[in-house]
Coordinates of C-alpha atoms in Angstrom, one line a residue:
X1 CA 12.6 7.7 8.0
X2 CA 9.7 7.9 10.5
X3 CA 10.8 8.0 14.1
X4 CA 7.7 6.2 15.4
X5 CA 6.7 2.6 14.7
X6 CA 4.1 2.4 12.0
X7 CA 1.4 -0.1 11.3
X8 CA 1.5 -0.9 7.6
X9 CA -1.2 -3.0 5.9
X10 CA 0.0 -4.5 2.5
X11 CA -2.9 -5.5 0.2
X12 CA -1.4 -7.9 -2.4
X13 CA -3.0 -9.1 -5.5
X14 CA -1.3 -12.5 -6.3
X15 CA -2.8 -12.5 -9.8
X16 CA -1.1 -9.2 -10.8
X17 CA 1.8 -9.1 -13.2
X18 CA 4.0 -11.9 -14.2
X19 CA 4.7 -13.1 -10.6
X20 CA 8.5 -12.8 -11.2
X21 CA 8.8 -10.9 -8.0
X22 CA 7.8 -12.4 -4.6
X23 CA 6.5 -9.1 -3.1
X24 CA 5.8 -10.5 0.3
X25 CA 9.3 -11.9 0.6
X26 CA 10.7 -8.5 -0.6
X27 CA 8.6 -6.7 2.0
X28 CA 9.6 -9.1 4.8
X29 CA 13.3 -8.7 3.9
X30 CA 13.1 -4.9 3.8
X31 CA 11.4 -4.6 7.2
X32 CA 13.2 -7.4 8.9
X33 CA 15.4 -5.0 11.0
X34 CA 12.9 -2.1 11.2
X35 CA 10.6 -1.4 14.1
X36 CA 7.3 -1.3 12.1
X37 CA 4.4 -3.7 12.3
X38 CA 3.5 -5.4 9.0
X39 CA 0.3 -7.2 8.1
X40 CA -0.9 -8.7 4.8
X41 CA -4.1 -9.2 3.1
X42 CA -4.1 -11.2 -0.2
X43 CA -7.0 -10.3 -2.5
X44 CA -9.1 -13.3 -3.6
X45 CA -9.7 -14.0 -7.3
X46 CA -13.0 -12.2 -7.0
X47 CA -12.3 -9.3 -4.6
X48 CA -15.2 -8.0 -2.4
X49 CA -15.1 -4.2 -1.8
X50 CA -17.2 -4.4 1.4
X51 CA -14.8 -7.1 2.8
X52 CA -11.8 -5.0 1.9
X53 CA -13.2 -2.0 3.6
X54 CA -13.8 -4.1 6.7
X55 CA -10.2 -5.4 6.6
X56 CA -8.9 -1.8 6.4
X57 CA -11.2 -0.5 9.1
X58 CA -10.3 -3.3 11.5
X59 CA -6.6 -3.2 10.8
X60 CA -6.3 0.5 12.0
X61 CA -3.1 0.9 9.9
X62 CA -1.2 4.1 9.6
X63 CA -0.7 3.4 5.9
X64 CA -2.4 1.1 3.4
X65 CA -0.3 -0.2 0.5
X66 CA -1.7 -1.6 -2.8
X67 CA 0.7 -4.1 -4.3
X68 CA -0.6 -4.8 -7.9
X69 CA -1.5 -3.0 -11.1
X70 CA -3.9 -0.2 -11.8
X71 CA -6.9 -2.4 -11.2
X72 CA -5.6 -3.2 -7.7
X73 CA -4.8 0.4 -7.0
X74 CA -8.3 1.5 -8.1
X75 CA -9.9 -1.1 -5.8
X76 CA -7.8 -0.2 -2.8
X77 CA -8.4 3.5 -3.4
X78 CA -12.2 2.9 -3.4
X79 CA -11.8 1.1 0.0
X80 CA -9.5 3.8 1.5
X81 CA -11.5 6.8 0.4
X82 CA -13.2 8.5 3.4
X83 CA -10.9 6.9 6.0
X84 CA -8.2 9.6 6.2
X85 CA -5.6 6.8 5.9
X86 CA -2.8 7.5 3.4
X87 CA -2.3 5.0 0.6
X88 CA 0.9 3.9 -1.1
X89 CA 1.6 1.8 -4.2
X90 CA 4.0 -1.0 -5.0
X91 CA 4.1 -1.5 -8.8
X92 CA 3.4 -5.2 -9.0
X93 CA 1.2 -5.3 -12.1
X94 CA 1.7 -5.9 -15.8
X95 CA 0.5 -2.3 -16.3
X96 CA 1.5 0.2 -13.6
X97 CA 0.2 3.5 -14.9
X98 CA -0.4 5.2 -11.6
X99 CA 2.9 4.1 -10.2
X100 CA 4.6 5.4 -13.3
X101 CA 2.7 8.7 -13.0
X102 CA 3.9 9.2 -9.4
X103 CA 7.5 8.3 -10.2
X104 CA 7.5 5.1 -8.1
X105 CA 10.3 2.8 -9.4
X106 CA 9.8 -0.9 -10.2
X107 CA 12.8 -2.0 -8.1
X108 CA 11.1 -3.3 -4.9
X109 CA 13.6 -1.8 -2.4
X110 CA 13.3 1.6 -3.9
X111 CA 9.5 1.4 -4.1
X112 CA 9.5 0.4 -0.4
X113 CA 11.7 3.4 0.5
X114 CA 8.9 5.6 -0.8
X115 CA 6.2 3.6 1.2
X116 CA 8.2 4.4 4.3
X117 CA 9.8 7.8 3.6
X118 CA 7.6 9.4 1.0
X119 CA 5.4 12.4 1.3
X120 CA 1.6 12.3 1.6
X121 CA -0.3 14.5 -0.8
X122 CA -4.0 14.9 -1.5
X123 CA -5.0 14.2 -5.1
X124 CA -8.3 14.4 -7.0
X125 CA -10.0 11.4 -8.6
X126 CA -12.7 11.3 -11.2
X127 CA -16.1 9.5 -11.2
X128 CA -16.9 8.0 -14.6
X129 CA -20.3 6.4 -15.1
X130 CA -20.3 5.6 -11.4
X131 CA -16.8 4.0 -11.6
X132 CA -13.9 5.5 -9.7
X133 CA -11.1 6.5 -12.1
X134 CA -7.7 7.0 -10.5
X135 CA -5.7 7.2 -13.8
X136 CA -7.2 7.1 -17.3
X137 CA -10.5 6.2 -18.8
X138 CA -11.4 6.2 -22.5
X139 CA -13.9 5.2 -25.2
X140 CA -13.1 4.0 -28.7
X141 CA -9.8 2.7 -29.9
X142 CA -7.8 2.0 -26.7
X143 CA -10.8 0.5 -24.9
X144 CA -11.3 -1.9 -27.9
X145 CA -7.6 -2.8 -27.7
X146 CA -8.0 -3.6 -24.0
X147 CA -11.0 -5.9 -24.8
X148 CA -8.9 -7.8 -27.4
X149 CA -6.0 -7.9 -24.9
X150 CA -8.1 -9.4 -22.2
X151 CA -9.8 -11.9 -24.5
X152 CA -6.5 -13.2 -25.7
X153 CA -5.3 -13.6 -22.1
X154 CA -1.9 -12.2 -22.8
X155 CA 0.3 -10.1 -20.6
X156 CA 2.9 -7.4 -21.1
X157 CA 3.6 -4.7 -23.7
X158 CA 4.1 -7.1 -26.6
X159 CA 0.6 -8.6 -26.0
X160 CA -0.9 -5.1 -26.0
X161 CA 1.0 -4.2 -29.2
X162 CA -0.4 -7.3 -31.0
X163 CA -3.9 -6.4 -29.8
X164 CA -3.5 -2.8 -31.0
X165 CA -2.3 -4.0 -34.5
X166 CA -5.5 -6.1 -34.9
X167 CA -7.8 -3.3 -33.8
X168 CA -6.0 -0.7 -36.0
X169 CA -7.5 -2.4 -39.1
X170 CA -11.0 -3.0 -37.7
X171 CA -12.0 0.0 -35.6
X172 CA -14.3 2.8 -36.9
X173 CA -14.3 6.4 -35.8
X174 CA -17.1 7.7 -33.5
X175 CA -19.4 10.7 -33.9
X176 CA -19.7 12.2 -30.4
X177 CA -21.4 15.2 -28.8
X178 CA -19.4 16.4 -25.9
X179 CA -21.0 18.7 -23.2
X180 CA -18.4 20.7 -21.5
X181 CA -18.7 24.1 -19.7
X182 CA -22.4 24.1 -20.5
X183 CA -22.0 23.8 -24.3
X184 CA -22.0 20.9 -26.7
X185 CA -19.3 20.4 -29.3
X186 CA -19.5 17.8 -32.1
X187 CA -16.5 15.8 -33.0
X188 CA -15.5 12.7 -35.0
X189 CA -12.9 10.8 -33.1
X190 CA -11.0 7.5 -32.9
X191 CA -11.0 7.7 -29.1
X192 CA -11.8 10.2 -26.3
X193 CA -9.8 10.0 -23.1
X194 CA -11.0 11.2 -19.7
X195 CA -7.6 11.9 -18.2
X196 CA -7.0 12.1 -14.4
X197 CA -3.3 11.4 -15.0
X198 CA -0.8 12.4 -17.7
X199 CA 0.4 9.1 -19.2
X200 CA -0.4 5.5 -19.8
X201 CA 1.6 2.8 -18.2
X202 CA 3.6 2.5 -21.5
X203 CA 4.7 6.1 -21.0
X204 CA 2.7 7.5 -23.8
X205 CA 2.0 11.0 -22.5
X206 CA -1.6 11.5 -23.6
X207 CA -2.2 14.5 -21.3
X208 CA 0.6 17.0 -21.0
X209 CA -1.6 19.5 -19.1
X210 CA -2.5 17.0 -16.3
X211 CA -2.0 17.7 -12.6
X212 CA -3.5 15.2 -10.1
X213 CA -3.3 17.9 -7.4
X214 CA -5.4 20.5 -9.1
X215 CA -9.2 20.7 -9.4
X216 CA -9.6 19.9 -13.1
X217 CA -9.4 16.8 -15.3
X218 CA -8.6 16.8 -19.0
X219 CA -10.5 15.5 -22.0
X220 CA -8.3 14.4 -24.9
X221 CA -10.0 13.9 -28.3
X222 CA -7.9 11.8 -30.6
X223 CA -9.4 12.6 -34.0
X224 CA -7.4 10.0 -35.8
X225 CA -4.8 7.3 -34.9
X226 CA -1.5 8.7 -36.1
X227 CA 1.9 6.9 -35.7
X228 CA 3.6 10.3 -35.8
X229 CA 1.4 11.5 -32.9
X230 CA 2.0 8.3 -30.9
X231 CA 5.7 8.7 -31.4
X232 CA 5.5 12.3 -30.2
X233 CA 3.5 11.3 -27.1
X234 CA 5.9 8.5 -26.2
X235 CA 9.3 10.1 -27.0
X236 CA 9.5 13.8 -27.8
X237 CA 6.5 15.1 -25.9
X238 CA 6.1 17.9 -28.5
X239 CA 2.9 19.9 -29.1
X240 CA -0.1 18.0 -30.4
X241 CA -1.2 18.5 -34.0
X242 CA -4.5 20.3 -33.7
X243 CA -6.0 18.4 -36.7
X244 CA -5.3 15.1 -34.9
X245 CA -5.5 15.8 -31.2
X246 CA -7.5 18.3 -29.1
X247 CA -7.2 18.8 -25.3
X248 CA -9.9 20.4 -23.1
X249 CA -10.1 20.9 -19.3
X250 CA -13.2 20.7 -17.1
X251 CA -14.7 19.6 -13.8
X252 CA -17.6 17.7 -15.3
X253 CA -18.4 16.2 -18.7
X254 CA -21.0 14.3 -20.7
X255 CA -20.3 12.4 -23.9
X256 CA -23.0 11.0 -26.2
X257 CA -22.1 8.7 -29.0
X258 CA -24.2 8.0 -32.1
X259 CA -23.6 4.3 -31.6
X260 CA -22.4 2.1 -28.7
X261 CA -18.6 2.2 -28.3
X262 CA -16.0 0.3 -26.2
X263 CA -15.3 1.8 -22.8
X264 CA -12.6 1.2 -20.2
X265 CA -11.6 2.6 -16.8
X266 CA -8.1 2.2 -15.4
X267 CA -7.2 -0.6 -17.8
X268 CA -10.4 -2.7 -17.1
X269 CA -12.9 -3.2 -19.9
X270 CA -16.4 -2.1 -19.0
X271 CA -18.4 -3.0 -22.1
X272 CA -20.1 -0.8 -24.7
X273 CA -21.9 2.5 -23.9
X274 CA -23.7 5.3 -25.6
X275 CA -23.2 7.8 -22.9
X276 CA -20.3 8.7 -20.5
X277 CA -20.7 11.1 -17.6
X278 CA -17.7 12.2 -15.5
X279 CA -17.2 14.6 -12.6
X280 CA -14.2 15.4 -10.4
X281 CA -13.9 14.3 -6.8
X282 CA -11.5 17.0 -5.3
X283 CA -9.0 16.1 -2.6
X284 CA -10.3 12.5 -2.6
X285 CA -7.3 10.6 -1.6
X286 CA -4.0 11.1 0.3
X287 CA -1.3 9.2 -1.6
X288 CA 2.3 8.6 -0.7
X289 CA 4.6 10.1 -3.3
X290 CA 8.4 10.3 -3.6
X291 CA 9.8 13.0 -1.3
X292 CA 10.8 16.1 -3.1

């Protein structure tokens, strides 16, 4: 536990998750007998990045903590970048992919233990079509599922499964040209993932080669949606079938699609695009991880 008193700024998204946990109450209880200074900022319904940057700058905190899902983590990461302030995460969303990636438990007291006693490490991020990606971005099948999921205003894994079942029978494969390492490759794919992390929030391990501390990101080409491959990614983590899934590593990328395709970044639907460009931002963010 830190010997000195810390100033901790908790940025809470009240719209995240199912609201079953009163995170501010959990934080107050945890720190009630500890000598640290706690402040809160609740995100409005329409967050303003410039305002959030000002809150962080004026707060002069030793650590900034995002309490929300991946969208909240992405927003806070954008605000913290360039400040040299470490960032921590409380998994308060319906999808907590980055928290899962880092091994941050859902139990509030255990997650707060990491906020206070975890280790700060520098990680890379990825810029995708001018959007910061902390976790996973993709075009095709999964992005279409997220569009359906958002349109139906549902939450949780069952809502995602229902949306995926509907999309499974209506999506079409893409023909894409992918420029990587100075050369174009042509592929037909159900989806293409730009993977900063290794797994989705549902623990489907889409990118077994991923390492958020290195200087590469991965491109995962899902050539066809296969229940056997999905089972493998979720449970057994065996080798991909090369006829169904292909994995590449790079520092920059351009994808051109023959038609407009669905596009998402960190679980937020971005519309349809013909082109995706991505590049790595090395050592972009210091993030608090569980102590080794």
